[in-house]
Amino acid sequence: MNILAAATKRHTAKAYDPTRRVPDELMQQIYGLLRNSPSSVNSQPWHFIVASTPEAKARMAKGAQGGFSYNEAKIVNASHVILFCVRADADQQHLDQVLEQEQRDGRFRDEAAKAGQAKGRLGYVNLHRYTQKDLPQWLEKQVYIALGSAMLGAANLGIDTTPMEGIDVATLDAEFGLHERGLTSLVMLSFGYHAETDFNAGLPKSRLAEQQVFTFL
């Protein structure tokens, strides 16, 4: 699909057909998109928990109870659900892990290049930790880049999605033991094919006019 056509056709699904499943080979492409998403200084401060069985989706749905119950059906009736998690801190262990992976992937011509990358990335981390004092928010921004990549990629594959910030992050953190792993849940994304009852599927897309959102110099 043409990328602009995919973006125009994409909508947030409000109801899913529980009888339809996204083929595994398409979901593998989504996983690849997530893993290859860009992030500032290649910080990659994310972790993705995937639920595709009724039992796994029921665990995810524990985060959509009470005041968030309006999202429960979008979880249990979807084909796949991914919980986007963010690192609580860009600690040295994580930074070292990223650096060593970069070396294995052949990104450094010599030790000086490796040391320069490590210094530059730590400089940005410390800028947000100590100077701007917004490290958690900065890390979350990187995860939202991955969210956008997954949504557009899914639309290009003909897959419907629903991003959900209306989730009980404390319940999900406890359910999946995230704090013990230095993580916290951030946002959830359902994948599948919309049901005929999805009112949003038939509505025209509405965006502000080009002249309102662009300044061409």
CSV table of C-alpha atoms in Angstrom, one decimal:
chain,number,residue,atom,x,y,z
A,1,MET,CA,0.0,0.0,0.0
A,2,ASN,CA,1.2,3.5,-0.7
A,3,ILE,CA,2.4,5.0,2.6
A,4,LEU,CA,0.1,8.1,2.4
A,5,ALA,CA,-2.9,5.9,1.5
A,6,ALA,CA,-2.1,3.8,4.5
A,7,ALA,CA,-1.9,6.8,6.8
A,8,THR,CA,-5.2,8.2,5.4
A,9,LYS,CA,-7.0,4.8,5.7
A,10,ARG,CA,-5.7,4.2,9.2
A,11,HIS,CA,-8.2,4.6,12.0
A,12,THR,CA,-8.4,3.7,15.7
A,13,ALA,CA,-10.5,0.6,15.9
A,14,LYS,CA,-13.3,0.8,18.5
A,15,ALA,CA,-14.4,-2.9,18.1
A,16,TYR,CA,-12.6,-6.0,16.9
A,17,ASP,CA,-13.8,-9.2,15.2
A,18,PRO,CA,-12.7,-11.9,17.6
A,19,THR,CA,-12.9,-14.6,14.9
A,20,ARG,CA,-10.1,-13.0,12.8
A,21,ARG,CA,-6.4,-13.5,13.6
A,22,VAL,CA,-3.5,-11.5,12.2
A,23,PRO,CA,-1.2,-14.0,10.4
A,24,ASP,CA,2.0,-14.7,12.3
A,25,GLU,CA,4.2,-13.6,9.3
A,26,LEU,CA,2.5,-10.1,9.4
A,27,MET,CA,3.1,-9.8,13.1
A,28,GLN,CA,6.7,-10.7,12.6
A,29,GLN,CA,7.0,-7.7,10.4
A,30,ILE,CA,5.5,-5.6,13.2
A,31,TYR,CA,8.0,-7.0,15.7
A,32,GLY,CA,10.8,-6.1,13.3
A,33,LEU,CA,9.5,-2.5,13.0
A,34,LEU,CA,9.4,-2.2,16.8
A,35,ARG,CA,12.9,-3.5,17.1
A,36,ASN,CA,14.3,-1.2,14.4
A,37,SER,CA,12.5,1.9,15.6
A,38,PRO,CA,14.7,5.0,15.9
A,39,SER,CA,15.5,6.5,19.2
A,40,SER,CA,17.6,9.4,20.4
A,41,VAL,CA,21.3,8.4,20.5
A,42,ASN,CA,20.1,4.8,19.8
A,43,SER,CA,19.1,4.6,23.5
A,44,GLN,CA,16.4,1.9,22.8
A,45,PRO,CA,14.8,2.3,26.3
A,46,TRP,CA,11.9,0.0,25.6
A,47,HIS,CA,10.6,-3.5,26.1
A,48,PHE,CA,7.5,-5.0,24.4
A,49,ILE,CA,5.2,-7.7,26.0
A,50,VAL,CA,3.1,-9.5,23.4
A,51,ALA,CA,-0.1,-11.3,24.2
A,52,SER,CA,-1.8,-13.4,21.5
A,53,THR,CA,-3.6,-16.2,23.4
A,54,PRO,CA,-6.9,-15.8,25.3
A,55,GLU,CA,-5.0,-16.5,28.6
A,56,ALA,CA,-2.3,-13.9,27.8
A,57,LYS,CA,-4.9,-11.3,26.7
A,58,ALA,CA,-6.8,-11.9,29.9
A,59,ARG,CA,-3.7,-11.0,31.9
A,60,MET,CA,-3.4,-7.8,29.8
A,61,ALA,CA,-7.1,-7.1,30.4
A,62,LYS,CA,-6.4,-6.8,34.2
A,63,GLY,CA,-5.2,-3.4,33.3
A,64,ALA,CA,-8.6,-2.5,31.9
A,65,GLN,CA,-10.8,-2.8,34.9
A,66,GLY,CA,-12.8,-0.3,36.9
A,67,GLY,CA,-12.5,3.1,35.4
A,68,PHE,CA,-10.6,1.7,32.4
A,69,SER,CA,-13.2,-1.1,31.6
A,70,TYR,CA,-14.2,0.6,28.3
A,71,ASN,CA,-10.9,-0.8,26.9
A,72,GLU,CA,-11.4,-4.4,28.0
A,73,ALA,CA,-13.1,-5.6,24.8
A,74,LYS,CA,-10.5,-4.0,22.7
A,75,ILE,CA,-7.9,-6.2,24.4
A,76,VAL,CA,-9.7,-9.6,24.7
A,77,ASN,CA,-11.3,-9.4,21.2
A,78,ALA,CA,-8.2,-8.3,19.4
A,79,SER,CA,-5.8,-10.7,17.7
A,80,HIS,CA,-2.7,-9.5,19.4
A,81,VAL,CA,-1.9,-7.0,22.1
A,82,ILE,CA,1.4,-5.4,22.8
A,83,LEU,CA,2.2,-3.6,26.1
A,84,PHE,CA,4.8,-0.9,25.5
A,85,CYS,CA,7.1,-0.6,28.5
A,86,VAL,CA,9.8,2.0,29.2
A,87,ARG,CA,12.9,1.8,31.2
A,88,ALA,CA,12.7,3.6,34.5
A,89,ASP,CA,16.3,4.8,34.0
A,90,ALA,CA,19.0,4.6,31.3
A,91,ASP,CA,21.4,3.0,33.8
A,92,GLN,CA,25.0,2.1,33.0
A,93,GLN,CA,24.1,-1.6,32.5
A,94,HIS,CA,21.6,-0.8,29.8
A,95,LEU,CA,24.0,1.7,28.1
A,96,ASP,CA,26.8,-0.9,28.1
A,97,GLN,CA,24.4,-3.5,26.6
A,98,VAL,CA,23.5,-1.1,23.8
A,99,LEU,CA,27.2,-0.3,23.2
A,100,GLU,CA,28.3,-3.9,23.0
A,101,GLN,CA,25.5,-4.7,20.6
A,102,GLU,CA,26.6,-1.9,18.4
A,103,GLN,CA,30.1,-3.3,18.4
A,104,ARG,CA,28.9,-6.8,17.5
A,105,ASP,CA,26.9,-5.2,14.6
A,106,GLY,CA,30.1,-3.6,13.3
A,107,ARG,CA,29.3,0.1,13.9
A,108,PHE,CA,32.8,1.1,15.2
A,109,ARG,CA,35.9,1.3,13.0
A,110,ASP,CA,38.1,1.3,16.1
A,111,GLU,CA,38.1,1.7,19.9
A,112,ALA,CA,38.2,5.5,19.7
A,113,ALA,CA,34.9,5.5,17.7
A,114,LYS,CA,33.4,3.2,20.3
A,115,ALA,CA,34.5,5.4,23.2
A,116,GLY,CA,33.2,8.5,21.4
A,117,GLN,CA,29.7,6.9,21.0
A,118,ALA,CA,29.6,5.9,24.6
A,119,LYS,CA,30.6,9.4,25.8
A,120,GLY,CA,28.1,11.1,23.5
A,121,ARG,CA,25.2,8.9,24.5
A,122,LEU,CA,26.0,9.3,28.2
A,123,GLY,CA,26.2,13.0,27.7
A,124,TYR,CA,22.7,13.1,26.4
A,125,VAL,CA,21.5,10.9,29.2
A,126,ASN,CA,23.1,13.1,31.8
A,127,LEU,CA,21.8,16.2,30.1
A,128,HIS,CA,18.2,15.0,30.7
A,129,ARG,CA,19.0,13.5,34.1
A,130,TYR,CA,20.8,16.4,35.8
A,131,THR,CA,20.3,19.6,33.7
A,132,GLN,CA,16.9,19.4,32.2
A,133,LYS,CA,15.7,17.0,34.9
A,134,ASP,CA,13.3,15.2,32.5
A,135,LEU,CA,14.9,11.8,32.0
A,136,PRO,CA,11.7,9.7,32.4
A,137,GLN,CA,9.8,11.9,30.0
A,138,TRP,CA,12.7,11.8,27.5
A,139,LEU,CA,12.8,8.0,27.6
A,140,GLU,CA,9.0,7.9,27.1
A,141,LYS,CA,9.3,10.0,24.0
A,142,GLN,CA,11.5,7.3,22.4
A,143,VAL,CA,8.9,4.6,23.1
A,144,TYR,CA,6.2,6.7,21.5
A,145,ILE,CA,8.3,6.9,18.3
A,146,ALA,CA,8.1,3.0,18.3
A,147,LEU,CA,4.3,3.2,18.9
A,148,GLY,CA,3.9,5.5,15.8
A,149,SER,CA,6.1,3.2,13.7
A,150,ALA,CA,4.0,0.2,14.7
A,151,MET,CA,0.7,1.9,13.9
A,152,LEU,CA,1.7,3.1,10.5
A,153,GLY,CA,3.3,-0.2,9.7
A,154,ALA,CA,0.2,-2.1,10.7
A,155,ALA,CA,-2.0,0.2,8.5
A,156,ASN,CA,0.3,-0.5,5.6
A,157,LEU,CA,-0.2,-4.2,6.1
A,158,GLY,CA,-4.0,-3.8,6.3
A,159,ILE,CA,-4.1,-4.4,10.1
A,160,ASP,CA,-6.3,-2.3,12.4
A,161,THR,CA,-4.9,-1.0,15.7
A,162,THR,CA,-6.0,0.7,18.9
A,163,PRO,CA,-3.6,2.7,21.0
A,164,MET,CA,-4.6,2.8,24.7
A,165,GLU,CA,-3.3,5.1,27.4
A,166,GLY,CA,-6.4,4.3,29.4
A,167,ILE,CA,-4.8,1.4,31.3
A,168,ASP,CA,-4.0,0.8,35.0
A,169,VAL,CA,-0.2,0.9,34.8
A,170,ALA,CA,0.3,0.0,38.4
A,171,THR,CA,-1.7,-3.2,38.0
A,172,LEU,CA,0.1,-4.1,34.8
A,173,ASP,CA,3.5,-3.4,36.4
A,174,ALA,CA,2.7,-5.8,39.2
A,175,GLU,CA,1.2,-8.4,36.9
A,176,PHE,CA,4.3,-8.7,34.8
A,177,GLY,CA,6.9,-7.9,37.5
A,178,LEU,CA,8.1,-4.9,35.6
A,179,HIS,CA,9.7,-2.9,38.5
A,180,GLU,CA,12.0,-5.8,39.2
A,181,ARG,CA,13.2,-5.5,35.6
A,182,GLY,CA,13.7,-1.8,35.8
A,183,LEU,CA,10.6,-1.2,33.6
A,184,THR,CA,7.2,0.3,33.8
A,185,SER,CA,4.2,0.0,31.5
A,186,LEU,CA,3.4,3.0,29.3
A,187,VAL,CA,0.8,2.4,26.6
A,188,MET,CA,-0.9,-0.6,25.0
A,189,LEU,CA,-1.6,-1.3,21.3
A,190,SER,CA,-4.2,-3.8,20.0
A,191,PHE,CA,-3.9,-5.4,16.6
A,192,GLY,CA,-6.6,-7.1,14.6
A,193,TYR,CA,-9.4,-6.5,12.1
A,194,HIS,CA,-12.3,-4.3,13.1
A,195,ALA,CA,-15.8,-5.6,13.6
A,196,GLU,CA,-18.9,-4.4,11.7
A,197,THR,CA,-19.9,-2.7,14.9
A,198,ASP,CA,-16.8,-0.5,14.8
A,199,PHE,CA,-18.5,2.9,14.1
A,200,ASN,CA,-15.1,4.6,13.6
A,201,ALA,CA,-14.3,2.5,10.6
A,202,GLY,CA,-16.9,4.2,8.5
A,203,LEU,CA,-16.3,7.8,9.5
A,204,PRO,CA,-14.3,10.2,7.3
A,205,LYS,CA,-10.8,11.1,8.6
A,206,SER,CA,-10.6,14.7,10.0
A,207,ARG,CA,-7.4,16.7,10.2
A,208,LEU,CA,-6.6,20.4,10.3
A,209,ALA,CA,-5.9,22.0,6.9
A,210,GLU,CA,-2.4,22.0,5.5
A,211,GLN,CA,-2.0,25.7,5.9
A,212,GLN,CA,-2.8,25.5,9.6
A,213,VAL,CA,-0.2,22.8,10.4
A,214,PHE,CA,2.6,23.8,8.0
A,215,THR,CA,4.8,26.8,7.6
A,216,PHE,CA,6.8,26.6,4.4
A,217,LEU,CA,9.9,28.9,4.4
